[in-house]
PDB file of C-alpha atoms in Angstrom:
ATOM      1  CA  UNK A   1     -64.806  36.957  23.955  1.00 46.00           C
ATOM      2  CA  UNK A   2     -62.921  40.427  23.001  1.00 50.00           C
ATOM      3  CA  UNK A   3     -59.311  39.425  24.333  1.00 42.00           C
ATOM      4  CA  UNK A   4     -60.043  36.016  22.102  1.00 41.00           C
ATOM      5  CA  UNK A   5     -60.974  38.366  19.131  1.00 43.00           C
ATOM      6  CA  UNK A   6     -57.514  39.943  19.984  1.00 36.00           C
ATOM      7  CA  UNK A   7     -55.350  37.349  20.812  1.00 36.00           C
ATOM      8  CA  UNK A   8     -56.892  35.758  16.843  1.00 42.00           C
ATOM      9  CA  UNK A   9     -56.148  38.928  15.401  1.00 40.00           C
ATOM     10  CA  UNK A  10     -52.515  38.970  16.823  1.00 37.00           C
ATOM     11  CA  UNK A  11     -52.029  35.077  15.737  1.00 44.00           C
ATOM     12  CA  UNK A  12     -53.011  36.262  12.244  1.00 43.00           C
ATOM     13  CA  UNK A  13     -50.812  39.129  11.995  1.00 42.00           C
ATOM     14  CA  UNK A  14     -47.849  37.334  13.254  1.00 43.00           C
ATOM     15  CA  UNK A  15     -48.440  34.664  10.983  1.00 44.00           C
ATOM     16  CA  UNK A  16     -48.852  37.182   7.512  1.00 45.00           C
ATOM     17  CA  UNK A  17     -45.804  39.352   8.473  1.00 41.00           C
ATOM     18  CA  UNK A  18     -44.111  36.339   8.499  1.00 49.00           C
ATOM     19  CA  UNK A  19     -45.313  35.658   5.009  1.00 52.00           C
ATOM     20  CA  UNK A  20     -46.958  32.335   5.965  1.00 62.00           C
ATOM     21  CA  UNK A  21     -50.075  31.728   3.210  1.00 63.00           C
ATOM     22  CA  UNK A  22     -52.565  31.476   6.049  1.00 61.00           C
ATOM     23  CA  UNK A  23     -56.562  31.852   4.816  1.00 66.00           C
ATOM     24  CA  UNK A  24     -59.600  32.031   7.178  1.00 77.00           C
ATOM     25  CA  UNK A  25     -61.363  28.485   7.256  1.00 77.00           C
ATOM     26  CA  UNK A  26     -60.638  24.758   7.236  1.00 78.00           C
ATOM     27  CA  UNK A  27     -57.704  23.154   5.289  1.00 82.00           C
ATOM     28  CA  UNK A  28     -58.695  21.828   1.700  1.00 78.00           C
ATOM     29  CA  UNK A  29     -58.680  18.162   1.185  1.00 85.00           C
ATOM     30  CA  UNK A  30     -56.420  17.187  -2.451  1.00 90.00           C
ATOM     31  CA  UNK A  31     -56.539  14.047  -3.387  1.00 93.00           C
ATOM     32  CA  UNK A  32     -53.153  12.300  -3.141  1.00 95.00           C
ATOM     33  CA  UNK A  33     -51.046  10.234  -5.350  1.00 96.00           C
ATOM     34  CA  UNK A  34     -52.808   7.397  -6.052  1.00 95.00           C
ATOM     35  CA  UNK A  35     -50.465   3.655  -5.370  1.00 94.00           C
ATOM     36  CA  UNK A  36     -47.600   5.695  -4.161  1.00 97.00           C
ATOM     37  CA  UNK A  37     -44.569   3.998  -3.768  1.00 97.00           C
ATOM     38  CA  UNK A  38     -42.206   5.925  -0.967  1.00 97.00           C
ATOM     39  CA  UNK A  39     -39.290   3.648  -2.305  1.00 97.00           C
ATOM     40  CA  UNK A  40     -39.197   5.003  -5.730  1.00 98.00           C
ATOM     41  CA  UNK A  41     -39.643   8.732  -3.837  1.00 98.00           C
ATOM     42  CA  UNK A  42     -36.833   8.289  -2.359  1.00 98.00           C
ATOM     43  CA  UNK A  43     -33.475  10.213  -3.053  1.00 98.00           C
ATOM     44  CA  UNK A  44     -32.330  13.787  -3.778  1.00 98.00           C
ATOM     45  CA  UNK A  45     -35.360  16.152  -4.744  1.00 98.00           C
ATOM     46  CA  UNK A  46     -34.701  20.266  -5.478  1.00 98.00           C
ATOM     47  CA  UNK A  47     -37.287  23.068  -4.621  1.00 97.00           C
ATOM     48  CA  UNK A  48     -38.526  24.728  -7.574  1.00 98.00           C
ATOM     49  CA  UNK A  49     -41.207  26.628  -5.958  1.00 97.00           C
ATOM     50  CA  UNK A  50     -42.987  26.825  -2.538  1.00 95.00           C
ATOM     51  CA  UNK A  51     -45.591  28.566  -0.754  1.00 88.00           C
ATOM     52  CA  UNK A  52     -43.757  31.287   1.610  1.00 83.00           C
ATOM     53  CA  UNK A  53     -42.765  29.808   5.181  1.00 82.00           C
ATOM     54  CA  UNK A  54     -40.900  31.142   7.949  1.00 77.00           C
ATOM     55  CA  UNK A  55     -38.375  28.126   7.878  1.00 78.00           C
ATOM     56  CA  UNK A  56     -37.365  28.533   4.536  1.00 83.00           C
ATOM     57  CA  UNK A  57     -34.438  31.711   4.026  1.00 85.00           C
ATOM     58  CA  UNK A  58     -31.994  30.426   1.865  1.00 93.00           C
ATOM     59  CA  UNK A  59     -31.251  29.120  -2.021  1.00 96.00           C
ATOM     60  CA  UNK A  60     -30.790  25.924  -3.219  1.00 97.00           C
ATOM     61  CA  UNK A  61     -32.947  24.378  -1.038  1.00 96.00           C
ATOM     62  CA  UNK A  62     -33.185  20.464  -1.346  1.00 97.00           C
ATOM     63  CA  UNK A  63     -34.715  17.677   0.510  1.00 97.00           C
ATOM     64  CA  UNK A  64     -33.230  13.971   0.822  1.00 98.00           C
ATOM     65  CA  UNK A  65     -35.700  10.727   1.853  1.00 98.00           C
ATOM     66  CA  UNK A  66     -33.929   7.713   2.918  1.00 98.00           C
ATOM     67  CA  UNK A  67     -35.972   4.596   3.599  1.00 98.00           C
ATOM     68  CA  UNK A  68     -34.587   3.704   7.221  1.00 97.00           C
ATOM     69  CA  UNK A  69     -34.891  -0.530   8.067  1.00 97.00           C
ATOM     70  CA  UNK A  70     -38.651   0.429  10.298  1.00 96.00           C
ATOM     71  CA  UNK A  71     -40.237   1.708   7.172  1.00 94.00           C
ATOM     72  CA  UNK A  72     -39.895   5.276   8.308  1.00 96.00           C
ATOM     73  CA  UNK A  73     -38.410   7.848   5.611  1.00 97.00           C
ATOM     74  CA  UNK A  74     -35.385  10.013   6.942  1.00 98.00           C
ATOM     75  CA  UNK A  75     -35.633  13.716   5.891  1.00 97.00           C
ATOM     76  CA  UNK A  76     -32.805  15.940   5.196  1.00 97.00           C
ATOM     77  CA  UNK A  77     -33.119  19.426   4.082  1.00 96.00           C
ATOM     78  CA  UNK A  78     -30.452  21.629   3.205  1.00 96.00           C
ATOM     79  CA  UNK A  79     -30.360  25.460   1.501  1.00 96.00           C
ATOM     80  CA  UNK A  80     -27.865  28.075   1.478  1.00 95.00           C
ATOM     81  CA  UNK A  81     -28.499  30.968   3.649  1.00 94.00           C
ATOM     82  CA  UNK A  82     -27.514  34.672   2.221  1.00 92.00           C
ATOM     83  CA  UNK A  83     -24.052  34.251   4.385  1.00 93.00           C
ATOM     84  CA  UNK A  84     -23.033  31.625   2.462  1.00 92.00           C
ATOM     85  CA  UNK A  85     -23.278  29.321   5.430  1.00 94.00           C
ATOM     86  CA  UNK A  86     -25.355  26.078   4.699  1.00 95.00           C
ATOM     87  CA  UNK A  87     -28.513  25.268   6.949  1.00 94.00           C
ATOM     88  CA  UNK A  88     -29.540  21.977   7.246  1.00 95.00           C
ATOM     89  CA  UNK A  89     -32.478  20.038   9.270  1.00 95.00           C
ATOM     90  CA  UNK A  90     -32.853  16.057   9.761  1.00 97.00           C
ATOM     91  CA  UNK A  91     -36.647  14.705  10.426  1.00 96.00           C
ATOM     92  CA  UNK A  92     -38.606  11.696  10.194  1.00 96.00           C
ATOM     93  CA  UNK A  93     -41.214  10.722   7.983  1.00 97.00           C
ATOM     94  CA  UNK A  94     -43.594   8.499   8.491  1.00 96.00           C
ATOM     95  CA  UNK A  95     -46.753   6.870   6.669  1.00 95.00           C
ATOM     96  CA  UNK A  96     -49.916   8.216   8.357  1.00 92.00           C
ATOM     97  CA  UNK A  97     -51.991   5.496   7.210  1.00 91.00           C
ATOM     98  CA  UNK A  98     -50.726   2.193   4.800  1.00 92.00           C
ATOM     99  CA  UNK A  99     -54.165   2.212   2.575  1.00 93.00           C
ATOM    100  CA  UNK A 100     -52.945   6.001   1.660  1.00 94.00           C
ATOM    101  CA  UNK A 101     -48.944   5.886   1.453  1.00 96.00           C
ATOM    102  CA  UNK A 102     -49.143   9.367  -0.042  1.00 97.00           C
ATOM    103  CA  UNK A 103     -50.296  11.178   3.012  1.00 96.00           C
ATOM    104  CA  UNK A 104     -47.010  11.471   5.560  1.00 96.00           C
ATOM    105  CA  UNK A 105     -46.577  12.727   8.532  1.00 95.00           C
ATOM    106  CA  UNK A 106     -43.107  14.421   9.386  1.00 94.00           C
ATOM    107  CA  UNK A 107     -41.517  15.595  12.381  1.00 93.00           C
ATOM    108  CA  UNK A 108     -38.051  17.569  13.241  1.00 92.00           C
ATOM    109  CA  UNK A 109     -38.393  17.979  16.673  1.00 90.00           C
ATOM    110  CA  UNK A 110     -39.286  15.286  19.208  1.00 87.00           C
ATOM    111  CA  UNK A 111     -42.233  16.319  21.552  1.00 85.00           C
ATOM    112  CA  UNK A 112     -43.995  18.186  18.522  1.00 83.00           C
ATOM    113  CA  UNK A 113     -47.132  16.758  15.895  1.00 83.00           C
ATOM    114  CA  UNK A 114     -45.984  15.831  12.842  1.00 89.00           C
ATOM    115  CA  UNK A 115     -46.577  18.346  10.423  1.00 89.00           C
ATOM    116  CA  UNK A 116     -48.805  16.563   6.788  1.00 92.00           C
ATOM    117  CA  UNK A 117     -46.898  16.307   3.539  1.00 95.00           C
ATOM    118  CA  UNK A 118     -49.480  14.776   1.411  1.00 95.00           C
ATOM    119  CA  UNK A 119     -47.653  14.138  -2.061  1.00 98.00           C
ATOM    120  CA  UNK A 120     -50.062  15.338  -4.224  1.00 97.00           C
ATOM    121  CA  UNK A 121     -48.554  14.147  -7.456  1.00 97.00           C
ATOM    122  CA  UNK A 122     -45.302  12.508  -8.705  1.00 98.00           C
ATOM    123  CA  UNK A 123     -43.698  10.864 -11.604  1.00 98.00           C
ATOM    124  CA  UNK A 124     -40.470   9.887  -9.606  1.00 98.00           C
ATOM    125  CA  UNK A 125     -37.903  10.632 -12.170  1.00 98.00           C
ATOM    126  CA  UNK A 126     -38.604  14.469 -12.732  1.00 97.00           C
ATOM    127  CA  UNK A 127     -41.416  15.917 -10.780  1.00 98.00           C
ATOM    128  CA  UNK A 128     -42.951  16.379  -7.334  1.00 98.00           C
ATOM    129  CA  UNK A 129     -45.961  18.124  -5.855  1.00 98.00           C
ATOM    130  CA  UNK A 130     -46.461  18.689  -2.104  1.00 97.00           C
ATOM    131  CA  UNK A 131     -49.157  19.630  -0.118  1.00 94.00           C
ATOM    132  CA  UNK A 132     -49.018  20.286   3.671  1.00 92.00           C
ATOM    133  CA  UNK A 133     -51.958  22.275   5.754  1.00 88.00           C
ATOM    134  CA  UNK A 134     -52.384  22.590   9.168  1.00 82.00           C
ATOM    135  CA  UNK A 135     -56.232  24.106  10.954  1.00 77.00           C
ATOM    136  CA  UNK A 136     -55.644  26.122  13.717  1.00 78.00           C
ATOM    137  CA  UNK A 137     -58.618  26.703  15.918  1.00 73.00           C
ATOM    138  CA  UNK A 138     -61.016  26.198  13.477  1.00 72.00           C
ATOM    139  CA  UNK A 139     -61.215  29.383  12.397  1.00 75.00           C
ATOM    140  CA  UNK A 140     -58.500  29.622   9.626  1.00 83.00           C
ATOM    141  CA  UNK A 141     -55.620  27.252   8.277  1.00 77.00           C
ATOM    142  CA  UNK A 142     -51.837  28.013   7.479  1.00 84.00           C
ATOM    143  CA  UNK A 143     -50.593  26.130   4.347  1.00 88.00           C
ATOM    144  CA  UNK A 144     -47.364  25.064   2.476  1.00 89.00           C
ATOM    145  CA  UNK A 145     -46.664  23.683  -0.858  1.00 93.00           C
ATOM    146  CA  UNK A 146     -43.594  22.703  -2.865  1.00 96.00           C
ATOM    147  CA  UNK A 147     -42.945  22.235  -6.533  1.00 98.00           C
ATOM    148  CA  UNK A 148     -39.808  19.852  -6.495  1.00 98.00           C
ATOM    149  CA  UNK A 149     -37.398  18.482  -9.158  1.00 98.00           C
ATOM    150  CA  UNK A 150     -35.056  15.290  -9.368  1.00 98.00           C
ATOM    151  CA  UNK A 151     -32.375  18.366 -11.113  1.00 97.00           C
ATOM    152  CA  UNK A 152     -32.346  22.209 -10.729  1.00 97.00           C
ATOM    153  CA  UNK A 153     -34.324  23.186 -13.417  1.00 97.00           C
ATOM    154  CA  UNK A 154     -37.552  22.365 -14.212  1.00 98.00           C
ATOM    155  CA  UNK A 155     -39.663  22.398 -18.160  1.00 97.00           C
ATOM    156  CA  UNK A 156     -42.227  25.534 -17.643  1.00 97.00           C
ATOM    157  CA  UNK A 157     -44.793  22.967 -19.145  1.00 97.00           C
ATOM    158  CA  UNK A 158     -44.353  20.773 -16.473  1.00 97.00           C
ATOM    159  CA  UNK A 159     -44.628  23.580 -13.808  1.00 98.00           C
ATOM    160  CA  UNK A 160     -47.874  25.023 -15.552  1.00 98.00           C
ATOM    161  CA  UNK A 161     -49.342  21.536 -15.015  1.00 97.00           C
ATOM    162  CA  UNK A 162     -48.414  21.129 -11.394  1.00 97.00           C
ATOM    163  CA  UNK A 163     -49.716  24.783 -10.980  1.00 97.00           C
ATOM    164  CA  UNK A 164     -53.203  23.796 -12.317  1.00 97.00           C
ATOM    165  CA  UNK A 165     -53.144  20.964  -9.795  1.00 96.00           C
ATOM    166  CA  UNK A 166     -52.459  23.166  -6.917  1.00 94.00           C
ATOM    167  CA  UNK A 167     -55.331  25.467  -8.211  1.00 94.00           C
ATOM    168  CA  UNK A 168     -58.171  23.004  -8.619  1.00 94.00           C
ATOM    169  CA  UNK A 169     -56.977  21.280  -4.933  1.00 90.00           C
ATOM    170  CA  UNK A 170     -57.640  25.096  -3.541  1.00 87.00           C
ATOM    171  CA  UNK A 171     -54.629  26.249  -3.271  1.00 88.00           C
ATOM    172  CA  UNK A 172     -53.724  30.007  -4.534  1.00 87.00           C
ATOM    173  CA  UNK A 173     -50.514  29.775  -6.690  1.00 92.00           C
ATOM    174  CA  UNK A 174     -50.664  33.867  -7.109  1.00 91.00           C
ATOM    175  CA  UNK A 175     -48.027  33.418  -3.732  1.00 89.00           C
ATOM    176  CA  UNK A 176     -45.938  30.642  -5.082  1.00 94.00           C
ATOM    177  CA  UNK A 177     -41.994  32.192  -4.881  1.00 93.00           C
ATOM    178  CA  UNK A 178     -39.763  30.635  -6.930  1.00 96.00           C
ATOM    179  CA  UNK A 179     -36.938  28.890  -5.819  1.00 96.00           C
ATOM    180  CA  UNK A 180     -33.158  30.251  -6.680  1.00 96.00           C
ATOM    181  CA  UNK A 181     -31.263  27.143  -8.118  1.00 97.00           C
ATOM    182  CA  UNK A 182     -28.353  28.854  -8.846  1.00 95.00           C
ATOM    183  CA  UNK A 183     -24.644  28.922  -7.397  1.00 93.00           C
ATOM    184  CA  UNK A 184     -25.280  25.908  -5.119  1.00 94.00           C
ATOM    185  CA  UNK A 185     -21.989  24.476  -5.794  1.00 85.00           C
ATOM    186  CA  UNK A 186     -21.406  24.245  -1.290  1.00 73.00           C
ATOM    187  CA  UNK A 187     -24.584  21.734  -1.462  1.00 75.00           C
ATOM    188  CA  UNK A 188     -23.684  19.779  -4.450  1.00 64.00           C
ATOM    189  CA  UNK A 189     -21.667  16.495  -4.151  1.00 54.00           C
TER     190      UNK A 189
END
């Protein structure tokens, strides 16, 4: 039981130094988007804000869903890392379930779960919330979430609003980082 104590203790550590927003328990459960429509989702969407994650080093990061012909949503994400040099990652999305098309399931790397990306809330022309949490022995939970934009900028009003969301699912926003919008001229088209 000690070297399990231990090996936790080391798993948690890793994860915080890596400024993952990890918390001892289960995942919340939001409720999603209700009659989400992943065709009107799709298209060019810009991070305003996110929960810290290891994957994520760059500015001007940006995710685009295309609808592929089997109903499953391509992901690309792109930011630019403090080099200069653009990053960029291609997934799949998929719909976990059809009676809740708000709770995905997305994977970048073949052999590996999907990670969740529960849309939380959406107006598709200006605004996105995203939710994603993942339990990890039962014992504690890491979480990500991402405040996203159809442009660069985003009204504070609007971000106040999807803040209050986050904080009535459970989520703390003290550890939201804001995203850097600016100078992304290598990603924009």
């Amino acid at each position: 039981m000690k070297s399990f104590q231990v090996l936790l203790l080391l798993l948690l550590t890793a994860a915080a130094s890596d400024g993952q927003s990890f918390h001892i328990g289960r995942c919340p459960e939001p409720s999603v988007q209700e009659d989400f429509n992943v065709t009107k989702y799709m298209g060019t969407w810009y991070e305003i804000e996110r929960l810290p994650a290891i994957f994520q080093k760059g500015k001007c990061a940006q995710a685009t869903y295309t609808l592929l012909p089997d109903g499953t949503v391509k992901v690309y994400n792109e930011e630019i890392l403090s080099n200069g040099k653009i990053n960029s990652i291609e997934g799949v999305a998929k719909i976990k379930n059809a009676s809740q098309p708000a709770i995905l399931g997305v994977s970048f790397f073949k052999g590996v779960p999907d990670g969740p990306y529960w849309v939380l809330s959406t107006d598709y022309q200006s605004h996105a919330l995203v939710y994603s949490c993942s339990d990890y022995l039962r014992l504690f939970h890491i979480d990500f979430a991402w405040i996203l934009s159809r442009t660069r900028e985003l009204s504070q009003d609007i971000i106040s609003q999807l803040h209050d969301k986050l904080t009535a699912a459970g989520v703390n926003i003290n550890r939201l980082i804001v995203t850097n919008q600016t100078s992304c001229e290598g990603l924009d088209q």
